[in-house]
Structures are given as C-alpha cells and as structure tokens.
Coordinates of C-alpha atoms and ligand atoms in Angstrom, one line a residue:
M1 CA 0.0 0.0 0.0
N2 CA 1.2 3.5 -0.8
L3 CA 0.0 5.8 2.0
L4 CA 0.2 9.0 0.0
K5 CA -1.5 7.6 -3.1
E6 CA -4.4 6.4 -1.0
C7 CA -4.8 10.0 0.3
E8 CA -4.3 11.7 -3.1
G9 CA -6.8 14.5 -3.6
V10 CA -8.9 13.8 -0.5
K11 CA -10.4 16.5 1.6
T12 CA -10.9 14.8 5.0
I13 CA -8.8 12.2 6.7
G14 CA -9.7 10.6 10.1
I15 CA -7.4 8.5 12.3
S16 CA -8.2 6.5 15.4
A17 CA -7.0 3.5 17.4
H18 CA -8.4 1.2 20.1
I19 CA -10.1 2.2 23.2
R20 CA -8.0 2.5 26.4
P21 CA -5.1 3.4 24.1
D22 CA -1.6 2.1 24.9
G23 CA 1.7 3.5 23.8
D24 CA 1.4 1.9 20.4
A25 CA -2.1 3.2 19.8
I26 CA -1.1 6.7 20.9
G27 CA 2.4 6.7 19.2
S28 CA 1.3 5.3 15.9
T29 CA -1.8 7.5 15.5
M30 CA 0.1 10.6 16.5
A31 CA 2.9 9.7 14.0
L32 CA 0.4 9.2 11.2
Y33 CA -1.4 12.4 12.1
L34 CA 1.8 14.5 11.9
Y35 CA 2.9 12.7 8.8
L36 CA -0.3 13.2 6.8
K37 CA -0.6 16.9 7.9
K38 CA 2.8 17.4 6.4
A39 CA 2.6 15.2 3.3
V40 CA -1.1 15.9 2.4
P41 CA -1.3 19.7 3.3
N42 CA -4.6 20.3 1.5
A43 CA -6.5 17.7 3.5
E44 CA -8.1 18.3 6.9
V45 CA -6.7 15.6 9.2
K46 CA -8.4 14.7 12.5
L47 CA -7.1 12.4 15.2
F48 CA -9.7 10.8 17.5
L49 CA -8.6 9.1 20.7
E50 CA -9.5 8.7 24.3
T51 CA -7.4 11.1 26.4
P52 CA -3.8 9.6 26.7
P53 CA -2.4 8.8 30.2
D54 CA 0.0 11.4 31.7
C55 CA 3.1 9.2 30.9
F56 CA 2.8 10.2 27.3
G57 CA 3.2 13.9 28.1
H58 CA 6.5 14.0 26.1
L59 CA 4.6 13.8 22.9
K60 CA 4.0 17.2 21.3
Y61 CA 0.6 18.1 19.9
L62 CA -1.4 15.9 22.3
N63 CA -3.7 18.9 22.6
E64 CA -4.7 18.4 19.0
I65 CA -6.2 15.0 19.8
D66 CA -10.0 15.1 19.7
S67 CA -11.4 13.2 22.6
T68 CA -14.9 14.6 22.1
Y69 CA -15.5 12.6 18.9
E70 CA -17.6 15.4 17.5
W71 CA -17.7 15.4 13.7
E72 CA -20.4 15.9 11.1
G73 CA -20.2 14.1 7.8
D74 CA -18.3 11.2 6.3
F75 CA -14.6 11.1 6.0
D76 CA -13.0 10.5 2.6
V77 CA -10.4 8.3 4.2
F78 CA -10.4 6.8 7.7
F79 CA -7.5 4.9 9.3
A80 CA -8.0 2.3 12.1
L81 CA -4.7 1.7 13.7
D82 CA -3.6 -1.1 16.1
A83 CA -7.0 -2.6 16.2
A84 CA -10.0 -4.0 14.2
S85 CA -13.0 -1.6 13.9
D86 CA -14.9 -3.3 16.8
R87 CA -12.3 -1.8 19.3
L88 CA -12.5 1.8 18.0
G89 CA -15.1 2.8 20.5
K90 CA -16.8 6.1 19.5
A91 CA -14.8 6.2 16.3
E92 CA -16.2 3.0 15.0
D93 CA -19.0 4.7 13.1
F94 CA -16.6 7.2 11.5
F95 CA -14.6 4.2 10.2
K96 CA -17.7 2.3 9.0
N97 CA -19.1 5.3 7.1
A98 CA -15.9 6.5 5.6
K99 CA -15.6 6.5 1.8
K100 CA -12.3 4.5 2.1
K101 CA -11.4 2.4 5.2
I102 CA -7.8 1.7 5.8
N103 CA -6.7 -0.8 8.6
I104 CA -3.1 -0.9 9.7
D105 CA -2.4 -3.3 12.5
H106 CA -0.2 -6.2 13.8
H107 CA -2.7 -8.3 15.8
I108 CA -2.7 -11.9 14.8
S109 CA -6.4 -12.0 15.9
N110 CA -7.1 -9.4 13.1
A111 CA -5.0 -11.1 10.4
S112 CA -7.4 -10.5 7.6
G113 CA -8.0 -6.8 8.4
C114 CA -11.3 -4.9 8.5
G115 CA -10.8 -2.2 5.9
D116 CA -11.1 -1.7 2.1
V117 CA -7.3 -1.6 2.3
N118 CA -5.5 -3.6 4.9
V119 CA -1.9 -3.8 6.1
V120 CA -1.8 -6.3 9.0
M121 CA 1.6 -7.7 9.8
P122 CA 1.4 -10.1 12.8
K123 CA 5.2 -10.5 12.8
A124 CA 5.7 -6.8 13.4
G125 CA 6.4 -5.8 17.0
S126 CA 4.1 -2.8 16.8
T127 CA 1.8 -0.9 14.5
A128 CA 4.4 1.9 14.7
E129 CA 6.8 -0.5 13.1
V130 CA 4.4 -1.3 10.3
L131 CA 3.8 2.4 9.8
F132 CA 7.4 3.3 9.6
G133 CA 7.7 0.9 6.6
L134 CA 4.8 2.8 4.9
M135 CA 6.2 6.3 5.4
E136 CA 8.5 8.1 3.0
E137 CA 11.6 9.0 4.9
S138 CA 11.8 12.5 3.3
Y139 CA 8.7 13.6 5.4
L140 CA 10.0 12.2 8.7
D141 CA 11.1 14.6 11.4
E142 CA 11.9 14.5 15.1
D143 CA 8.3 14.7 16.3
I144 CA 7.2 11.9 14.0
A145 CA 10.3 9.9 15.1
V146 CA 9.5 10.4 18.8
A147 CA 5.9 9.2 18.2
L148 CA 6.9 6.1 16.3
Y149 CA 9.7 5.3 18.8
T150 CA 7.1 5.6 21.7
G151 CA 4.9 3.0 19.9
I152 CA 7.8 0.6 19.4
I153 CA 9.2 0.7 22.9
H154 CA 5.8 0.3 24.6
D155 CA 4.8 -2.7 22.5
T156 CA 8.2 -4.5 22.6
G157 CA 8.9 -3.8 26.3
V158 CA 11.9 -1.6 25.2
F159 CA 13.1 -4.1 22.5
Q160 CA 12.9 -7.0 25.0
Y161 CA 9.8 -9.1 24.1
S162 CA 10.0 -11.9 21.5
N163 CA 8.2 -9.6 18.9
T164 CA 11.5 -7.7 18.6
S165 CA 13.2 -8.5 15.3
P166 CA 16.3 -7.3 13.6
E167 CA 14.0 -4.9 11.6
T168 CA 12.6 -3.5 14.9
M169 CA 16.2 -2.7 16.0
Q170 CA 17.1 -1.2 12.7
I171 CA 14.1 1.1 12.7
G172 CA 14.8 2.0 16.4
A173 CA 18.4 2.9 15.3
K174 CA 17.1 5.1 12.5
L175 CA 14.6 6.8 14.8
I176 CA 17.1 7.7 17.5
G177 CA 19.2 9.2 14.7
Y178 CA 16.8 12.2 14.9
G179 CA 18.6 13.1 18.1
F180 CA 15.9 13.1 20.7
N181 CA 16.5 12.1 24.3
F182 CA 15.4 8.5 24.1
S183 CA 16.6 7.4 27.5
K184 CA 14.4 10.0 29.1
I185 CA 11.4 8.8 27.1
I186 CA 12.0 5.2 28.1
E187 CA 12.5 6.1 31.7
E188 CA 9.6 8.5 32.0
S189 CA 7.0 6.9 29.7
F190 CA 7.7 3.2 30.2
Y191 CA 9.4 2.5 33.5
Q192 CA 8.5 5.3 35.8
K193 CA 5.2 4.8 37.8
T194 CA 3.5 7.2 40.2
Y195 CA 3.4 6.3 43.9
L196 CA -0.2 5.3 43.7
Q197 CA 0.5 3.1 40.6
N198 CA 3.2 1.3 42.6
Q199 CA 0.9 0.9 45.6
I200 CA -1.8 -0.7 43.6
L201 CA 0.8 -2.9 41.9
G202 CA 2.0 -4.0 45.4
R203 CA -1.6 -4.8 46.4
A204 CA -2.2 -6.8 43.2
L205 CA 1.0 -8.8 43.8
M206 CA 0.1 -9.4 47.5
E207 CA -3.3 -10.7 46.7
S208 CA -2.3 -12.8 43.7
I209 CA -3.1 -16.5 43.6
R210 CA -1.0 -19.2 42.0
F211 CA -2.6 -22.3 40.6
M212 CA -1.8 -25.3 38.4
D213 CA 1.3 -26.0 40.5
G214 CA 2.5 -22.4 40.2
R215 CA 2.4 -22.4 36.4
C216 CA -0.4 -19.8 36.4
I217 CA -1.0 -16.8 38.4
V218 CA -4.0 -14.5 38.7
S219 CA -4.8 -11.2 40.4
C220 CA -7.9 -9.1 40.4
I221 CA -8.6 -5.5 41.3
D222 CA -12.2 -4.5 41.9
K223 CA -13.8 -1.1 41.6
K224 CA -13.8 -0.5 45.4
M225 CA -10.0 -0.9 45.4
M226 CA -9.6 1.3 42.5
E227 CA -11.6 4.0 44.2
F228 CA -9.7 3.5 47.5
Y229 CA -6.3 4.1 45.7
N230 CA -7.8 6.7 43.5
V231 CA -6.6 5.1 40.3
V232 CA -8.0 4.7 36.8
P233 CA -7.6 1.7 34.4
S234 CA -4.4 3.1 32.8
D235 CA -2.8 3.1 36.2
L236 CA -3.0 -0.7 36.2
D237 CA -0.9 -1.1 33.0
G238 CA 2.2 -3.2 33.7
I239 CA 0.7 -5.2 36.6
V240 CA 0.2 -8.2 34.3
N241 CA 3.8 -8.1 33.1
Q242 CA 5.1 -8.1 36.7
L243 CA 2.9 -11.2 37.4
R244 CA 4.4 -12.9 34.4
N245 CA 7.9 -12.1 35.6
I246 CA 7.6 -14.6 38.5
K247 CA 9.8 -17.7 38.3
G248 CA 7.9 -20.8 37.2
V249 CA 4.9 -18.8 35.9
H250 CA 4.0 -19.7 32.3
C251 CA 0.8 -17.7 32.1
A252 CA -0.3 -14.6 34.1
I253 CA -3.8 -13.3 34.3
F254 CA -4.7 -9.8 35.5
M255 CA -8.3 -8.6 35.7
Y256 CA -10.0 -5.5 36.8
E257 CA -13.7 -4.8 37.3
I258 CA -15.3 -2.6 34.6
G259 CA -19.0 -3.2 35.5
L260 CA -21.3 -5.3 37.5
M261 CA -19.9 -8.9 37.1
E262 CA -17.8 -7.7 34.2
Y263 CA -14.0 -7.8 34.0
K264 CA -11.3 -6.6 31.6
V265 CA -8.9 -9.5 31.4
S266 CA -5.2 -9.3 30.4
M267 CA -3.0 -12.3 29.8
R268 CA 0.7 -12.7 29.3
S269 CA 2.5 -16.0 28.6
D270 CA 5.8 -17.6 27.5
E271 CA 6.2 -20.0 24.6
K272 CA 4.0 -22.7 26.3
V273 CA 0.7 -20.9 26.1
N274 CA -0.9 -19.1 23.1
V275 CA -3.0 -16.5 25.0
S276 CA -4.3 -15.0 21.7
K277 CA -6.2 -18.3 21.2
V278 CA -7.7 -18.1 24.7
A279 CA -8.7 -14.5 24.4
S280 CA -10.1 -15.0 20.9
Y281 CA -12.3 -17.8 22.2
F282 CA -13.9 -15.4 24.6
G283 CA -14.4 -12.7 22.0
G284 CA -11.2 -10.7 22.5
G285 CA -7.8 -11.1 20.8
G286 CA -4.2 -9.9 20.7
H287 CA -0.9 -11.6 20.2
V288 CA 0.5 -15.1 21.0
R289 CA 2.1 -13.9 24.2
A290 CA 0.0 -10.9 25.1
A291 CA -3.8 -10.8 24.7
G292 CA -6.9 -9.5 26.3
C293 CA -10.7 -9.8 26.4
T294 CA -13.7 -8.7 28.4
M295 CA -15.6 -11.4 30.4
K296 CA -18.8 -11.6 32.4
G297 CA -19.5 -13.5 35.6
T298 CA -17.9 -13.6 39.0
F299 CA -14.1 -13.6 39.5
H300 CA -14.3 -17.4 40.0
D301 CA -16.4 -17.9 36.8
V302 CA -13.8 -16.0 34.8
I303 CA -10.9 -18.0 36.3
N304 CA -12.7 -21.3 35.8
N305 CA -13.4 -20.5 32.2
L306 CA -10.0 -19.3 31.4
S307 CA -8.1 -22.0 33.2
L308 CA -9.8 -24.8 31.3
H309 CA -8.3 -23.4 28.1
I310 CA -4.9 -22.7 29.6
A311 CA -4.7 -26.1 31.3
A312 CA -5.5 -27.8 27.9
Q313 CA -2.7 -26.0 26.2
L314 CA -0.2 -26.7 29.0
E315 CA -1.2 -30.4 29.0
E316 CA -0.8 -30.6 25.2
E317 CA 2.5 -28.9 25.4
E318 CA 3.7 -31.2 28.2
A319 CA 2.6 -34.3 26.2
C320 CA 4.6 -33.1 23.3
T321 CA 7.7 -32.5 25.5
T322 CA 7.4 -36.0 27.1
E323 CA 7.1 -37.7 23.7
S324 CA 10.2 -36.0 22.2
Ligands
AMP401 P1 -3.8 -5.8 27.2 O1 -3.8 -7.0 28.0 O2 -5.0 -5.0 27.3 O3 -2.5 -5.0 27.5 O4 -3.7 -6.3 25.7 C1 -2.7 -7.1 25.3 C2 -2.8 -7.2 23.7 O5 -4.0 -7.7 23.3 C3 -2.7 -5.8 23.1 O6 -2.0 -5.9 21.9 C4 -4.2 -5.4 22.9 O7 -4.3 -4.5 21.8 C5 -4.8 -6.8 22.6 N1 -6.2 -6.8 23.1 C6 -6.6 -6.6 24.4 N2 -7.9 -6.7 24.5 C7 -8.4 -7.1 23.3 C8 -9.7 -7.4 22.7 N3 -10.8 -7.3 23.5 N4 -9.7 -7.7 21.4 C9 -8.6 -7.7 20.7 N5 -7.4 -7.5 21.1 C10 -7.2 -7.2 22.4
MN402 MN1 -2.3 -1.5 21.4
MN403 MN1 0.2 -2.6 19.1

C-alpha cells in the first residue's frame, strides 16, 4: 500500500486506534497524524482518541487529539490503527461510514483486516513499526520519530519481548538518529510509575493467587479498590507483566472490574501458552504472548473458564515434550 497515493486529492482524513489506548495506539496514530498533515497539506486531518495517560506527556501536539469525537459528515479516508474496527469505540461509526477504510495493524487476531485496504503484519512488534515501513523518509522529522519510537518501545517492552526483530532494532536505530533524548522517554514513559500506581501494583502482587502448580497466576482489582487508591484503568498497566515475571509462571492473568460482574482481562505468557487463542475464544484477541478480552461473571467464573483453556494448552505442550 502506498499511503500518500491512498490519500491523493482527498479533503478529509480521520485517524483512530483502540479504546483504552496504549503506547502503540497513541504513538502510531500521532505519528500518522503528523505525517499526513505534512505530506497531504490540502486535507483536513483529524485524530480521535481517548485522552492519553500522563506518561505520554513527552509527545508534542497531544492537545490536537479530539477526545470529544464530535464530527459531522463522512470522512474521505479513515484509518483504524492497532485494532480492528470493533475496538475503535466512539470512532467505529466514522470508520464504517468512511468512503475509504484503511486498517493498519499487527494483531494476529485481526489477520485479515477490517478495511477496504489492509496492512496487517502479525510478525511486526508494533503498529508503529508497520507504519514506519509505509512512510516516505523524506517527510519524517523528530516529532514523528518520537511518536513512532514511543509506539515501538511500549509494544516491545523496550526491545525485549520476542516480537522484537532485527528490523525493529534497525528502525529503532534510524529513529534515535533524529537526536531526541530516548533514555528520558524510556524512563519516564515506560518504567516510571507514580506512587499510587506502585501501591496498587503492590496490592495486586500481595493478593495474587498461584494455581496449576504455580504455572499460572491471577490477580484481580475490583472497583472499590480502584476507588480506594484513586486510580484509573491506565494506572494498572504493567501489573500483568510483573505477574508474568515470576519464576515458574507460564501464564499470568490480571483482571479488573469494569462493570457489574464484568472484567477486563489481560493475559501474558511464555512459549508454552498461546493467549491470543484463549482471548479470541472469549471474544477478545491480541498476540500469542499478550492478549486480552472482556468477560462476564464472578471472579471465580472467569478464572474457571480461562483456566480450562490454559490447562488444555499446557497439558498438550507437556505431552509433546514428554514424547520428544
Ligand atoms: P492488554 O492486556 O489490554 O494490554 O492487551 C494485550 C494485547 O491484546 C494488546 O495488543 C491489545 O491490543 C490486545 N487486546 C486486548 N484486549 C483485546 C480485545 N478485546 N480484542 C482484541 N485485542 C485485544
Ligand atoms: Mn495497542
Ligand atoms: Mn500494538
């Protein structure tokens, strides 16, 4: 796909990404927004996204993000990044009604794409990485580079997760060539947590439960606890990774209450469990080692349902290991 050809002569371009946006959703949409404003100057470009968490304050032009989702008329082109259209929240209708729908993503659970034009690369570590490959370098500048870099570091755990490839590193190298203070961005947007974020992390770890002989771990934060610590869902980012970091754990589950008997579930795993498969079964999706879904029922219902699928995968894996 040629990004600029797709936007040739158009008057209105809209961009959005998934609800509860993470670093990749924010970084990649911001990068595309700045790029198109520069490369397609005659078009009106709009970026719709839920308000980004404070840790993304290093990105310039955050004030240009429209979180009101107020817009009349249909877009000539609408981009859905880092998600399929069913996770665009209030932007879903903009996408559906657009004259041309373009989907750029890297989720294996969205392999066929949901647009008229689709670039979905499940092997890419982030949507920002896919986007870099679609951009003409002559239009890149420091602000676009910072936005892409932010997307890449957040989705690859700062070039650590197995979705990091030689290409990811090469792109990272090119981006830091723009001269921004990348260590500060990594420290302040990825690692640093507020005191309250650390407190709730501590609470989640304290109350976690191991099961299946310590191969799985789960922790849950309910609404009352979120109110007690005065935190919002984005303050819980990273808890599931910390659970996964525990020796012997192959699969970590973190869930928080979003409604009456309704939970947002996050799963992380190593090579033994394909959590995208588990999440997809329950109507969510994601990647092989990082996936999520929304589930109804009590805490115990959710764990019972998830653990059946996880146990089946672990048993199958163990049978294969014993055979070989
Ligand atoms: P999370 O656990 O929310 O950090 O998500 C892990 C990965 O799975 C991210 O790449 C998300 O974009 C993706 N993901 C989370 N929830 C869903 C869902 N309901 N449907 C599809 N993908 C999801
Ligand atoms: Mn994302
Ligand atoms: Mn992503």
